[in-house]
Coordinates of C-alpha atoms in Angstrom, one line a residue:
Chain A
X184 CA 17.8 66.4 27.8
X185 CA 19.2 68.9 25.4
X186 CA 22.6 67.4 25.8
X187 CA 21.3 64.0 25.1
X188 CA 19.5 65.1 22.0
X189 CA 22.6 66.9 20.7
X190 CA 24.6 63.8 21.4
X191 CA 22.1 61.6 19.5
X192 CA 22.0 64.0 16.5
X193 CA 25.7 64.2 16.5
X194 CA 26.0 60.4 16.4
X195 CA 23.4 60.3 13.7
X196 CA 25.4 62.7 11.6
X197 CA 28.6 60.9 12.3
X198 CA 27.5 57.4 11.8
X199 CA 26.7 57.6 8.0
X200 CA 30.1 59.0 7.6
X201 CA 31.5 56.2 9.6
X202 CA 29.5 53.7 7.5
X203 CA 30.7 55.3 4.3
X204 CA 34.3 55.1 5.4
X205 CA 33.9 51.5 6.4
X206 CA 32.2 50.7 3.1
X207 CA 34.9 52.5 1.0
X208 CA 37.6 50.7 2.9
X209 CA 35.8 47.4 2.6
X210 CA 35.3 47.8 -1.1
X211 CA 38.9 48.7 -1.7
X212 CA 39.9 45.6 0.3
X213 CA 37.6 43.4 -1.6
X214 CA 38.7 44.8 -4.9
X215 CA 42.3 44.2 -4.0
X216 CA 41.5 40.6 -3.1
X217 CA 39.5 39.9 -6.3
X218 CA 42.2 41.5 -8.4
X219 CA 44.7 39.2 -6.8
X220 CA 42.3 36.3 -7.3
X221 CA 41.7 36.9 -11.0
X222 CA 45.5 37.3 -11.5
X223 CA 46.0 34.0 -10.0
X224 CA 43.4 32.4 -12.3
X225 CA 44.6 34.1 -15.4
X226 CA 48.2 33.3 -15.3
X227 CA 48.0 29.5 -15.6
X228 CA 45.4 29.6 -18.4
X229 CA 47.5 32.3 -20.2
X230 CA 50.6 30.2 -20.0
X231 CA 49.2 27.0 -21.5
X232 CA 46.5 28.4 -23.7
X233 CA 46.7 25.5 -26.1
X234 CA 45.1 23.1 -23.5
X235 CA 42.8 25.9 -22.2
X236 CA 39.6 24.4 -20.9
X237 CA 38.3 27.7 -19.4
X238 CA 37.4 30.8 -21.3
X239 CA 37.1 33.5 -18.6
X240 CA 37.3 36.4 -21.0
X241 CA 33.9 35.5 -22.5
X242 CA 31.3 37.4 -20.6
X243 CA 27.7 38.3 -20.9
X244 CA 24.3 37.4 -19.6
X245 CA 21.9 35.0 -21.3
X246 CA 18.3 34.5 -20.3
X247 CA 16.3 31.5 -21.5
X248 CA 12.7 30.5 -21.2
X249 CA 10.4 28.0 -23.0
X250 CA 9.7 24.4 -23.7
X251 CA 9.5 21.9 -20.9
X252 CA 10.6 19.2 -23.4
X253 CA 13.9 21.0 -24.0
X254 CA 14.1 21.9 -20.3
X255 CA 16.2 18.9 -19.1
X256 CA 18.7 19.5 -21.9
X257 CA 19.1 23.2 -21.3
X258 CA 19.6 22.7 -17.6
X259 CA 22.3 20.0 -18.2
X260 CA 23.9 22.2 -20.9
X261 CA 24.0 25.2 -18.5
X262 CA 25.9 23.1 -15.9
X263 CA 28.5 21.9 -18.4
X264 CA 28.7 25.3 -20.1
X265 CA 29.5 27.0 -16.7
X266 CA 32.6 24.8 -16.3
X267 CA 34.2 26.2 -19.5
X268 CA 32.7 29.7 -19.4
X269 CA 32.5 30.6 -15.7
X270 CA 32.0 34.3 -16.4
X271 CA 28.9 34.0 -18.5
X272 CA 25.8 34.5 -16.3
X273 CA 22.9 32.3 -17.4
X274 CA 19.4 32.8 -16.2
X275 CA 18.0 29.3 -16.5
X276 CA 14.5 28.7 -17.9
X277 CA 11.6 27.5 -15.8
X278 CA 10.3 25.2 -18.6
X279 CA 6.8 26.7 -18.8
X280 CA 6.3 25.7 -22.4
X281 CA 7.4 26.7 -25.9
X282 CA 4.5 29.2 -26.2
X283 CA 5.6 30.8 -23.0
X284 CA 9.2 31.0 -24.1
X285 CA 8.3 32.5 -27.5
X286 CA 6.0 35.0 -25.8
X287 CA 8.8 36.0 -23.4
X288 CA 11.1 36.3 -26.4
X289 CA 8.6 38.6 -28.2
X290 CA 8.2 40.6 -25.0
X291 CA 12.0 40.9 -24.9
X292 CA 12.3 39.3 -21.5
X293 CA 14.7 36.6 -22.7
X294 CA 17.5 36.1 -25.2
X295 CA 16.7 32.6 -26.1
X296 CA 13.3 30.9 -26.5
X297 CA 13.7 27.1 -26.3
X298 CA 10.9 25.5 -28.3
X299 CA 9.7 22.0 -29.3
X300 CA 7.9 23.4 -32.3
X301 CA 8.5 25.9 -35.1
X302 CA 7.5 29.5 -34.4
X303 CA 4.0 30.2 -35.9
X304 CA 3.6 32.9 -38.5
X305 CA 1.4 34.9 -36.1
X306 CA 4.2 34.8 -33.5
X307 CA 6.8 35.7 -36.2
X308 CA 4.9 38.8 -37.2
X309 CA 4.4 39.7 -33.5
X310 CA 8.2 39.5 -33.1
X311 CA 8.9 41.6 -36.1
X312 CA 6.4 44.2 -34.9
X313 CA 8.4 44.2 -31.6
X314 CA 11.6 45.0 -33.6
X315 CA 13.1 41.5 -33.4
X316 CA 14.4 39.2 -36.1
X317 CA 13.8 35.7 -34.9
X318 CA 16.6 33.3 -35.9
X319 CA 15.9 29.6 -35.7
X320 CA 18.7 27.3 -34.5
X321 CA 17.9 23.6 -34.9
X322 CA 19.6 22.0 -31.8
X323 CA 18.3 18.5 -31.5
X324 CA 15.6 16.1 -32.7
X325 CA 13.0 14.5 -30.5
X326 CA 10.1 12.1 -30.7
X327 CA 6.7 12.5 -29.1
X328 CA 6.1 9.2 -27.4
X329 CA 2.5 8.1 -27.0
X330 CA 2.0 6.8 -23.5
X331 CA -0.8 4.8 -21.9
X332 CA -1.5 2.9 -18.6
X333 CA 0.8 -0.2 -18.3
X334 CA -2.3 -2.5 -18.1
X335 CA -3.7 -1.2 -21.4
X336 CA -3.7 -4.1 -24.0
X337 CA -3.2 -1.8 -27.0
X338 CA -0.2 -3.2 -28.9
X339 CA 0.2 -0.5 -31.6
X340 CA -1.4 2.5 -33.2
X341 CA -1.1 4.0 -36.7
X342 CA -0.3 7.7 -37.1
X343 CA -3.9 8.3 -38.2
X344 CA -5.3 6.5 -35.2
X345 CA -3.2 8.7 -32.9
X346 CA -4.6 11.8 -34.7
X347 CA -8.2 10.5 -34.4
X348 CA -7.8 9.7 -30.7
X349 CA -6.6 13.2 -29.9
X350 CA -9.3 14.7 -32.2
X351 CA -12.0 12.7 -30.4
X352 CA -13.0 10.7 -33.4
X353 CA -11.9 7.4 -31.9
X354 CA -13.6 7.4 -28.5
X355 CA -13.2 3.9 -27.1
X356 CA -10.1 1.7 -26.6
X357 CA -11.9 -1.3 -28.1
X358 CA -11.8 0.5 -31.6
X359 CA -8.0 0.2 -31.6
X360 CA -7.5 -3.1 -29.8
X361 CA -6.9 -1.6 -26.4
X362 CA -8.6 -2.0 -23.1
X363 CA -9.9 0.4 -20.5
X364 CA -13.2 1.5 -22.1
X365 CA -13.8 5.2 -23.1
X366 CA -10.6 7.0 -23.8
X367 CA -9.5 9.8 -21.4
X368 CA -7.3 12.2 -23.3
X369 CA -4.6 14.0 -21.4
X370 CA -2.6 16.8 -23.1
X371 CA -0.3 19.5 -22.1
X372 CA -1.8 23.0 -21.8
X373 CA -1.7 25.8 -24.5
X374 CA 1.7 27.1 -23.4
X375 CA 3.3 23.8 -24.5
X376 CA 5.0 23.2 -27.8
X377 CA 4.0 19.6 -27.7
X378 CA 0.3 20.7 -27.5
X379 CA 0.7 22.8 -30.6
X380 CA 2.8 20.2 -32.4
X381 CA 0.2 17.5 -31.8
X382 CA -2.5 19.8 -33.2
X383 CA -0.7 21.0 -36.3
X384 CA 1.7 18.2 -37.2
X385 CA -0.4 15.2 -36.2
X386 CA -4.1 15.9 -36.1
X387 CA -4.2 18.5 -38.9
X388 CA -1.6 16.6 -41.0
X389 CA -3.6 13.4 -40.8
X390 CA -7.1 14.6 -40.8
X391 CA -7.2 18.0 -42.5
X392 CA -6.7 21.7 -41.6
X393 CA -10.2 22.1 -40.2
X394 CA -9.7 19.5 -37.5
X395 CA -8.4 20.1 -34.0
X396 CA -8.3 18.6 -30.6
X397 CA -11.4 17.1 -29.1
X398 CA -13.1 19.6 -26.8
X399 CA -12.9 17.0 -24.0
X400 CA -9.2 17.0 -23.3
X401 CA -7.6 17.3 -19.9
X402 CA -4.9 19.9 -20.0
X403 CA -2.0 19.3 -17.6
X404 CA 0.4 21.9 -16.5
X405 CA 3.5 19.9 -17.4
X406 CA 4.8 16.6 -18.7
X407 CA 5.3 14.9 -15.3
X408 CA 1.7 15.8 -14.4
X409 CA 0.4 14.2 -17.5
X410 CA 2.6 11.1 -17.1
X411 CA 1.4 10.8 -13.5
X412 CA -2.2 11.1 -14.6
X413 CA -1.8 8.3 -17.2
X414 CA 0.0 6.1 -14.7
X415 CA -3.1 6.2 -12.5
X416 CA -5.8 6.0 -15.2
X417 CA -6.4 2.8 -17.1
X418 CA -8.2 4.6 -19.9
X419 CA -5.7 7.4 -20.3
X420 CA -3.5 8.5 -23.1
X421 CA -0.8 11.2 -23.1
X422 CA 2.1 12.3 -25.2
X423 CA 5.6 13.3 -23.9
X424 CA 9.0 14.1 -25.3
X425 CA 11.7 11.3 -25.1
X426 CA 13.6 13.4 -22.6
X427 CA 10.5 13.6 -20.3
X428 CA 10.0 9.8 -20.1
X429 CA 12.9 9.8 -17.6
X430 CA 10.8 11.9 -15.3
X431 CA 8.6 9.0 -14.2
X432 CA 9.8 5.6 -12.9
X433 CA 10.1 3.0 -15.6
X434 CA 7.1 0.7 -15.9
X435 CA 4.6 3.3 -14.6
X436 CA 3.5 4.1 -18.1
X437 CA 3.6 2.1 -21.4
X438 CA 5.0 3.6 -24.6
X439 CA 2.9 2.5 -27.6
X440 CA 4.7 1.8 -30.9
X441 CA 3.3 3.9 -33.8
X442 CA 3.3 3.0 -37.5
X443 CA 3.2 5.4 -40.4
X444 CA 0.2 3.8 -41.9
X445 CA -1.7 0.5 -41.7
X446 CA 0.8 -1.3 -44.1
X447 CA 4.0 -0.2 -42.2
X448 CA 5.4 -1.9 -39.2
X449 CA 4.9 -0.3 -35.8
X450 CA 8.0 1.6 -34.5
X451 CA 9.0 2.3 -30.9
X452 CA 10.4 5.8 -30.5
X453 CA 14.1 5.7 -29.8
X454 CA 17.3 7.5 -30.9
X455 CA 17.8 5.1 -33.8
X456 CA 14.2 5.3 -35.1
X457 CA 14.2 9.1 -34.9
X458 CA 17.5 9.2 -36.8
X459 CA 16.4 7.0 -39.6
X460 CA 13.0 8.8 -39.7
X461 CA 11.0 5.6 -39.3
X462 CA 9.2 6.8 -36.2
X463 CA 6.4 9.0 -37.5
X464 CA 5.9 11.5 -34.7
X465 CA 9.4 13.0 -34.5
X466 CA 10.1 16.7 -34.4
X467 CA 13.0 19.2 -34.3
X468 CA 13.8 21.2 -31.2
X469 CA 14.9 24.8 -31.5
X470 CA 16.6 27.7 -29.9
X471 CA 15.2 31.0 -31.1
X472 CA 17.5 34.1 -30.9
X473 CA 17.3 37.7 -32.1
X474 CA 19.4 37.5 -35.2
X475 CA 22.1 35.0 -36.1
X476 CA 23.7 34.2 -32.7
X477 CA 27.1 33.7 -34.4
X478 CA 27.1 37.4 -35.2
X479 CA 25.6 38.4 -31.8
X480 CA 27.3 41.2 -29.9
X481 CA 26.5 39.3 -26.7
X482 CA 29.6 37.0 -26.6
X483 CA 28.0 34.8 -23.9
X484 CA 25.0 34.1 -26.2
X485 CA 27.2 33.2 -29.1
X486 CA 29.3 30.9 -26.9
X487 CA 26.2 29.2 -25.4
X488 CA 24.6 28.5 -28.8
X489 CA 27.9 27.3 -30.2
X490 CA 28.3 25.0 -27.2
X491 CA 24.8 23.5 -27.8
X492 CA 25.8 22.6 -31.3
X493 CA 29.3 21.4 -30.4
X494 CA 30.2 17.7 -30.1
X495 CA 30.0 18.0 -26.3
X496 CA 26.6 19.7 -26.3
X497 CA 25.1 17.2 -28.8
X498 CA 26.5 14.3 -26.7
X499 CA 24.8 15.7 -23.7
X500 CA 21.5 15.8 -25.5
X501 CA 21.8 12.2 -26.5
X502 CA 22.6 11.2 -22.9
X503 CA 19.2 12.7 -21.9
X504 CA 17.4 10.8 -24.6
X505 CA 17.3 13.2 -27.5
X506 CA 18.8 12.7 -30.9
X507 CA 21.8 14.7 -32.1
X508 CA 21.5 16.5 -35.4
X509 CA 25.0 15.7 -36.6
Chain B
X900 CA -1.3 74.4 25.0
X901 CA -3.7 76.3 27.3
X902 CA -2.6 74.4 30.4
X903 CA 1.1 75.1 29.9
X904 CA 0.4 78.8 29.8
X905 CA -1.7 78.6 33.0
X906 CA 1.2 77.1 34.9
X907 CA 3.4 80.1 34.2
X908 CA 6.9 78.7 34.1
X909 CA 10.0 80.9 34.0
X910 CA 10.2 83.1 30.8
X911 CA 13.1 81.3 29.2
X912 CA 11.7 77.9 29.6
X913 CA 8.3 78.9 28.4
X914 CA 9.5 79.8 24.9
X915 CA 11.4 76.6 24.6
X916 CA 8.6 74.4 25.8
X917 CA 6.2 76.0 23.4
X918 CA 8.6 75.5 20.6
X919 CA 9.1 71.8 21.4
X920 CA 5.4 71.4 21.8
X921 CA 4.8 73.0 18.4
X922 CA 7.4 70.7 16.9
X923 CA 5.7 67.8 18.6
X924 CA 2.4 68.8 17.3
X925 CA 3.8 69.1 13.8
X926 CA 5.4 65.7 14.1
X927 CA 2.1 64.3 15.3
X928 CA 0.3 65.8 12.4
X929 CA 2.8 64.4 10.0
X930 CA 2.5 60.9 11.6
X931 CA -1.2 61.1 11.5
X932 CA -1.2 61.9 7.8
X933 CA 1.3 59.2 7.1
X934 CA -0.8 56.6 8.8
X935 CA -3.9 58.0 7.2
X936 CA -2.3 57.7 3.7
X937 CA -1.2 54.1 4.4
X938 CA -4.9 53.4 5.2
X939 CA -5.9 55.2 2.0
X940 CA -3.3 53.2 0.1
X941 CA -5.3 50.0 0.4
X942 CA -8.3 51.7 -1.2
X943 CA -6.1 53.2 -3.9
X944 CA -4.7 49.7 -4.5
X945 CA -8.1 48.2 -4.7
X946 CA -9.4 50.7 -7.1
X947 CA -6.1 50.7 -9.0
X948 CA -6.3 46.9 -9.6
X949 CA -9.8 47.1 -10.9
X950 CA -9.0 50.0 -13.2
X951 CA -5.9 48.2 -14.5
X952 CA -7.8 44.9 -15.1
X953 CA -10.7 46.7 -16.8
X954 CA -8.4 48.9 -19.0
X955 CA -6.3 45.9 -20.1
X956 CA -9.3 43.7 -20.4
X957 CA -11.6 46.1 -22.4
X958 CA -9.0 46.4 -25.1
X959 CA -10.2 43.0 -26.2
X960 CA -13.5 44.4 -27.4
X961 CA -12.5 48.0 -28.3
X962 CA -9.1 47.7 -30.0
X963 CA -8.9 44.1 -30.9
X964 CA -12.5 43.5 -32.2
X965 CA -13.2 40.3 -30.3
X966 CA -17.0 40.0 -30.2
X967 CA -18.4 40.6 -26.7
X968 CA -21.1 37.9 -27.3
X969 CA -18.5 35.3 -28.2
X970 CA -16.5 36.2 -25.1
X971 CA -19.5 35.5 -22.8
X972 CA -21.0 32.5 -24.6
X973 CA -18.3 30.5 -26.4
X974 CA -18.2 27.0 -25.0
X975 CA -14.4 26.6 -24.6
X976 CA -11.6 28.7 -23.2
X977 CA -8.5 28.0 -25.3
X978 CA -5.6 30.3 -24.5
X979 CA -3.7 30.1 -27.7
X980 CA -1.3 32.9 -28.6
X981 CA -3.0 34.5 -31.6
X982 CA -3.7 38.0 -32.9
X983 CA -6.6 36.8 -35.2
X984 CA -10.0 37.2 -33.6
X985 CA -11.5 34.4 -35.8
X986 CA -8.8 32.0 -34.6
X987 CA -9.2 32.8 -30.9
X988 CA -11.6 30.4 -29.2
X989 CA -12.0 31.8 -25.8
X990 CA -15.2 32.2 -23.8
X991 CA -15.4 33.1 -20.1
X992 CA -18.4 30.9 -19.4
X993 CA -16.6 27.5 -19.1
X994 CA -14.1 28.8 -16.5
X995 CA -16.9 30.7 -14.7
X996 CA -19.1 27.7 -14.5
X997 CA -16.1 25.6 -13.4
X998 CA -15.4 28.1 -10.6
X999 CA -19.0 27.9 -9.6
X1000 CA -19.0 24.1 -9.4
X1001 CA -15.8 24.0 -7.4
X1002 CA -16.9 26.7 -5.0
X1003 CA -20.2 24.8 -4.5
X1004 CA -18.4 21.6 -3.8
X1005 CA -16.1 23.4 -1.4
X1006 CA -19.1 24.7 0.5
X1007 CA -20.9 21.4 0.5
X1008 CA -18.0 19.8 2.4
X1009 CA -16.8 22.9 4.3
X1010 CA -20.0 24.2 5.8
X1011 CA -21.0 21.1 7.8
X1012 CA -17.5 20.3 8.9
X1013 CA -16.7 23.9 9.8
X1014 CA -19.9 24.7 11.6
X1015 CA -20.0 21.4 13.6
X1016 CA -16.4 22.0 14.7
X1017 CA -17.2 25.6 15.6
X1018 CA -20.3 24.6 17.6
X1019 CA -18.2 21.9 19.4
X1020 CA -15.3 24.2 20.4
X1021 CA -17.6 27.1 21.2
X1022 CA -20.3 25.4 23.3
X1023 CA -19.2 21.9 24.2
X1024 CA -15.4 21.5 24.5
X1025 CA -13.4 22.2 27.5
X1026 CA -11.6 25.6 27.1
X1027 CA -8.3 23.8 26.8
X1028 CA -9.6 21.6 24.1
X1029 CA -11.1 24.6 22.4
X1030 CA -7.7 26.4 22.4
X1031 CA -6.0 23.3 21.1
X1032 CA -8.5 22.9 18.2
X1033 CA -8.6 26.5 17.4
X1034 CA -4.8 26.8 17.2
X1035 CA -4.6 23.6 15.1
X1036 CA -7.2 25.1 12.7
X1037 CA -5.1 28.3 12.5
X1038 CA -2.0 26.3 11.8
X1039 CA -3.9 24.4 9.1
X1040 CA -4.8 27.8 7.5
X1041 CA -1.1 28.5 7.3
X1042 CA -0.2 25.4 5.3
X1043 CA 0.7 26.4 1.7
X1044 CA -2.0 25.3 -0.6
X1045 CA 0.5 23.4 -2.9
X1046 CA 0.9 21.0 0.0
X1047 CA -2.8 20.4 0.1
X1048 CA -2.7 19.8 -3.7
X1049 CA 0.0 17.2 -3.3
X1050 CA -1.8 15.5 -0.5
X1051 CA -4.9 15.5 -2.6
X1052 CA -3.0 14.0 -5.6
X1053 CA -1.6 11.2 -3.4
X1054 CA -4.7 10.4 -1.3
X1055 CA -7.9 11.7 -2.8
X1056 CA -7.4 11.4 -6.6
X1057 CA -6.8 7.6 -6.7
X1058 CA -9.8 6.9 -4.4
X1059 CA -12.1 9.1 -6.4
X1060 CA -10.9 7.2 -9.5
X1061 CA -11.2 3.7 -8.0
X1062 CA -14.5 4.1 -6.2
X1063 CA -16.4 6.5 -8.4
X1064 CA -14.5 6.7 -11.7
X1065 CA -15.3 10.5 -11.8
X1066 CA -13.5 13.0 -14.0
X1067 CA -10.2 12.3 -15.7
X1068 CA -8.8 9.5 -13.7
X1069 CA -10.1 11.1 -10.5
X1070 CA -9.1 14.6 -11.4
X1071 CA -12.4 16.6 -11.2
X1072 CA -14.1 19.7 -9.9
X1073 CA -15.4 17.6 -7.0
X1074 CA -12.0 16.4 -6.1
X1075 CA -10.6 19.9 -6.2
X1076 CA -13.6 21.3 -4.3
X1077 CA -13.2 18.6 -1.6
X1078 CA -9.5 19.5 -1.1
X1079 CA -10.2 23.3 -1.2
X1080 CA -12.7 22.8 1.6
X1081 CA -9.9 22.0 3.9
X1082 CA -8.5 25.4 3.1
X1083 CA -11.8 27.1 3.8
X1084 CA -12.7 25.2 6.9
X1085 CA -10.2 26.9 9.3
X1086 CA -11.6 30.3 8.2
X1087 CA -15.2 29.1 8.8
X1088 CA -14.3 27.6 12.2
X1089 CA -12.5 30.7 13.4
X1090 CA -15.2 33.3 12.4
X1091 CA -18.3 31.3 13.4
X1092 CA -16.7 30.4 16.7
X1093 CA -16.3 34.1 17.4
X1094 CA -19.8 34.7 16.3
X1095 CA -21.2 32.0 18.7
X1096 CA -19.0 33.3 21.5
X1097 CA -20.5 36.7 21.0
X1098 CA -24.1 35.5 21.6
X1099 CA -25.0 37.0 25.0
X1100 CA -24.8 34.5 27.8
X1101 CA -28.4 35.1 29.0
X1102 CA -29.6 33.7 25.7
X1103 CA -27.9 30.4 26.6
X1104 CA -29.0 30.5 30.2
X1105 CA -32.6 31.1 29.2
X1106 CA -32.4 28.2 26.7
X1107 CA -31.1 25.8 29.4
X1108 CA -33.6 27.2 32.0
X1109 CA -36.4 26.3 29.5
X1110 CA -35.1 22.7 29.5
X1111 CA -33.1 22.6 26.3
X1112 CA -30.4 20.1 26.0
X1113 CA -27.1 21.1 24.4
X1114 CA -28.1 20.2 20.9
X1115 CA -31.3 22.1 21.2
X1116 CA -29.6 25.1 22.7
X1117 CA -27.0 25.1 19.9
X1118 CA -29.4 24.4 17.0
X1119 CA -32.4 26.4 18.1
X1120 CA -30.9 29.3 20.1
X1121 CA -27.2 29.9 19.6
X1122 CA -26.9 29.3 15.9
X1123 CA -29.9 31.4 14.9
X1124 CA -28.6 34.2 17.1
X1125 CA -25.2 34.0 15.5
X1126 CA -26.5 33.4 12.0
X1127 CA -25.2 36.6 10.5
X1128 CA -21.7 35.8 11.8
X1129 CA -21.9 32.3 10.5
X1130 CA -23.2 33.5 7.1
X1131 CA -20.2 35.9 7.0
X1132 CA -17.8 33.0 7.8
X1133 CA -19.3 31.0 5.0
X1134 CA -19.0 33.9 2.6
X1135 CA -15.4 34.4 3.4
X1136 CA -14.7 30.7 3.0
X1137 CA -16.4 31.0 -0.4
X1138 CA -14.2 34.0 -1.4
X1139 CA -11.2 31.8 -0.5
X1140 CA -12.5 29.0 -2.7
X1141 CA -13.2 31.2 -5.7
X1142 CA -9.6 32.6 -5.5
X1143 CA -7.8 29.4 -4.8
X1144 CA -5.4 28.6 -7.7
X1145 CA -2.7 26.0 -7.0
X1146 CA -5.1 23.2 -5.8
X1147 CA -7.4 23.6 -8.8
X1148 CA -4.5 23.8 -11.3
X1149 CA -3.4 20.4 -10.1
X1150 CA -6.6 18.6 -9.1
X1151 CA -9.5 20.0 -11.2
X1152 CA -8.5 18.1 -14.4
X1153 CA -7.8 20.9 -16.9
X1154 CA -10.7 20.4 -19.3
X1155 CA -11.3 23.9 -20.7
X1156 CA -14.8 23.2 -22.2
X1157 CA -18.1 23.8 -20.4
X1158 CA -18.6 21.4 -17.4
X1159 CA -22.1 20.2 -16.9
X1160 CA -21.7 18.7 -13.5
X1161 CA -19.1 18.9 -10.7
X1162 CA -17.8 15.3 -11.3
X1163 CA -16.3 16.3 -14.6
X1164 CA -12.8 17.4 -15.3
X1165 CA -12.7 21.3 -15.6
X1166 CA -10.6 24.4 -15.6
X1167 CA -11.8 27.3 -13.4
X1168 CA -10.9 30.9 -13.8
X1169 CA -7.8 31.0 -11.7
X1170 CA -6.3 27.9 -13.4
X1171 CA -7.2 29.3 -16.9
X1172 CA -5.3 32.5 -16.1
X1173 CA -2.4 30.6 -14.6
X1174 CA -2.2 28.2 -17.6
X1175 CA -2.6 30.9 -20.3
X1176 CA -0.5 33.7 -19.1
X1177 CA 2.7 32.3 -20.5
X1178 CA 1.1 32.8 -24.0
X1179 CA 0.0 36.3 -23.3
X1180 CA 2.3 38.4 -25.5
X1181 CA 1.7 42.1 -25.7
X1182 CA -0.1 41.9 -29.0
X1183 CA -2.0 38.7 -28.5
X1184 CA -5.7 38.4 -27.8
X1185 CA -5.0 36.1 -24.8
X1186 CA -3.6 38.9 -22.7
X1187 CA -6.7 41.1 -22.6
X1188 CA -8.9 38.0 -22.4
X1189 CA -7.1 36.9 -19.3
X1190 CA -7.2 40.4 -17.8
X1191 CA -11.0 40.4 -18.5
X1192 CA -11.3 37.0 -16.8
X1193 CA -9.3 38.4 -13.9
X1194 CA -11.6 41.4 -13.6
X1195 CA -14.6 39.2 -13.4
X1196 CA -12.8 37.0 -10.8
X1197 CA -11.9 40.1 -8.9
X1198 CA -15.5 41.4 -8.9
X1199 CA -16.7 38.0 -7.7
X1200 CA -14.4 37.8 -4.7
X1201 CA -14.9 41.5 -4.0
X1202 CA -18.7 41.2 -3.9
X1203 CA -18.6 38.1 -1.7
X1204 CA -16.2 39.6 0.7
X1205 CA -18.2 42.9 0.8
X1206 CA -21.4 41.0 1.6
X1207 CA -19.6 39.1 4.3
X1208 CA -18.3 42.2 5.9
X1209 CA -21.7 43.9 5.8
X1210 CA -23.3 40.9 7.5
X1211 CA -20.5 40.8 10.1
X1212 CA -21.0 44.5 10.9
X1213 CA -24.7 43.9 11.4
X1214 CA -23.9 41.1 13.8
X1215 CA -21.5 43.3 15.8
X1216 CA -24.1 46.1 16.1
X1217 CA -26.8 43.6 17.2
X1218 CA -24.9 42.4 20.2
X1219 CA -23.1 45.7 20.8
X1220 CA -19.6 44.3 20.9

């Protein structure tokens, strides 16, 4: 009994030592291996630096959160970025909404807030109070497409009609030449930049500062949820970014052309009509960083924002359906 | 200790055995306290959550000057990120009423379904069938609720829209309540089955001896005898419905204003918290408002569960099992 106990205790005392030894040996071995590995990688890129496609000496960690409109772009950008900058660790956003991203930025949880609307004054003062200097980087342009059920007969809407529909002043499709009876309004929820953009830059711009959304709006958690809802509701209306339209099969929803006013021709949202500013509900997309990213100490952050603004980054945005700013 | 001394072992061994025993007793004491503290931890956690929710939530009225009356009466619950109490349009009543409607709808569907199934498996079905149904119900209880939400979106929402035209294209409190009822049903089946099984066999024998048929025996004797257990089952199902989040985020419709009847689109408390939390920066009014909503939600589920437990305890005492 005694012997057994002693033996057990001895082995207990011995085993951590054994473990430590093994660990130390293992670490050394791994270090040696990785050292060899990185040597192998460095030598070719060092030899032909003119045609270098990789920049392994740029390191850093970049966390992003925010707009679900910008989401498909950022995700694609991260994939491409990682090919050139393999040593920058990026924590991808979950696309909860511009408000959510800006809040995470104010709470210092992320380095970049992706947003489909400009930061509000209230948010700016919150950021300043938290010791941050929000810096706005205009990355792409986007249009907010007005979508309805494919069977809806509505042919076009004016900017003001769109505002009135979402404000609840136009209540029936028959008032604007559509079908489906009483209008069911679907919106994003309060975390969304599109939600705030529609309120401030469409409803309040067209109808006055004291106006806001109708109280009877159905707030959906994300753009696909809203598109799905409209695809199943003959009386529905919803808005979504150009990049989000690809998230539902074609023909499931109808995009309604919008005109600036009653005397202008209706315009379908597209790259061309956003670029020449003929589509009235277009908006800039932003990355917000703490201070000018080109002067950032985080080399990864600087490289990432530079990459978004580069020809490659802009081209990527256009492939998804957004409009480049250059 | 006393018995070891009576046995009078050789002197040398005596000392050692006392020592090991003392060490054993110490170890036991330590283990006992460890286990006791893990038990206490649940209570500490419970009280801690409530204190945290209340402390964070009460800031809304004390530090941030949001009127208490407005918080309880305002007819919409908009979770905008703002620091201006005049701009903040948040009242807890619409989410509270939405939670009430959805819970009511859940119970309307879940009580008959759950109780009938429980009566069937407890009193009518062959033991093998009983086992099969009971394990199926338990498996159903383990299905993640997001799966229920997707099934509801694919199967229930289009039908509610086509046949009744309720809510926003079929998204309504009733739709959500109907789907949540399938989450509550397994709970109700399991606990009310236990309650009916606990009814002493002489009750049943007497009922049959008096000429009752099965339905009469179940309806007039067994169910009344098991009523407290059944009530507890319903209460626990209710607590489950109040706390359900994923299904209501997707299926309830998301209208944040006051719902007047269950067929409207609505946004209950859990969905409001889920939708608004992204906006809840440290300085904003949303954060304490959502904590306050959470505190009310917590108290609601706490009270329901507490009542259920008290009723269950009474049932246990009654039949002495």
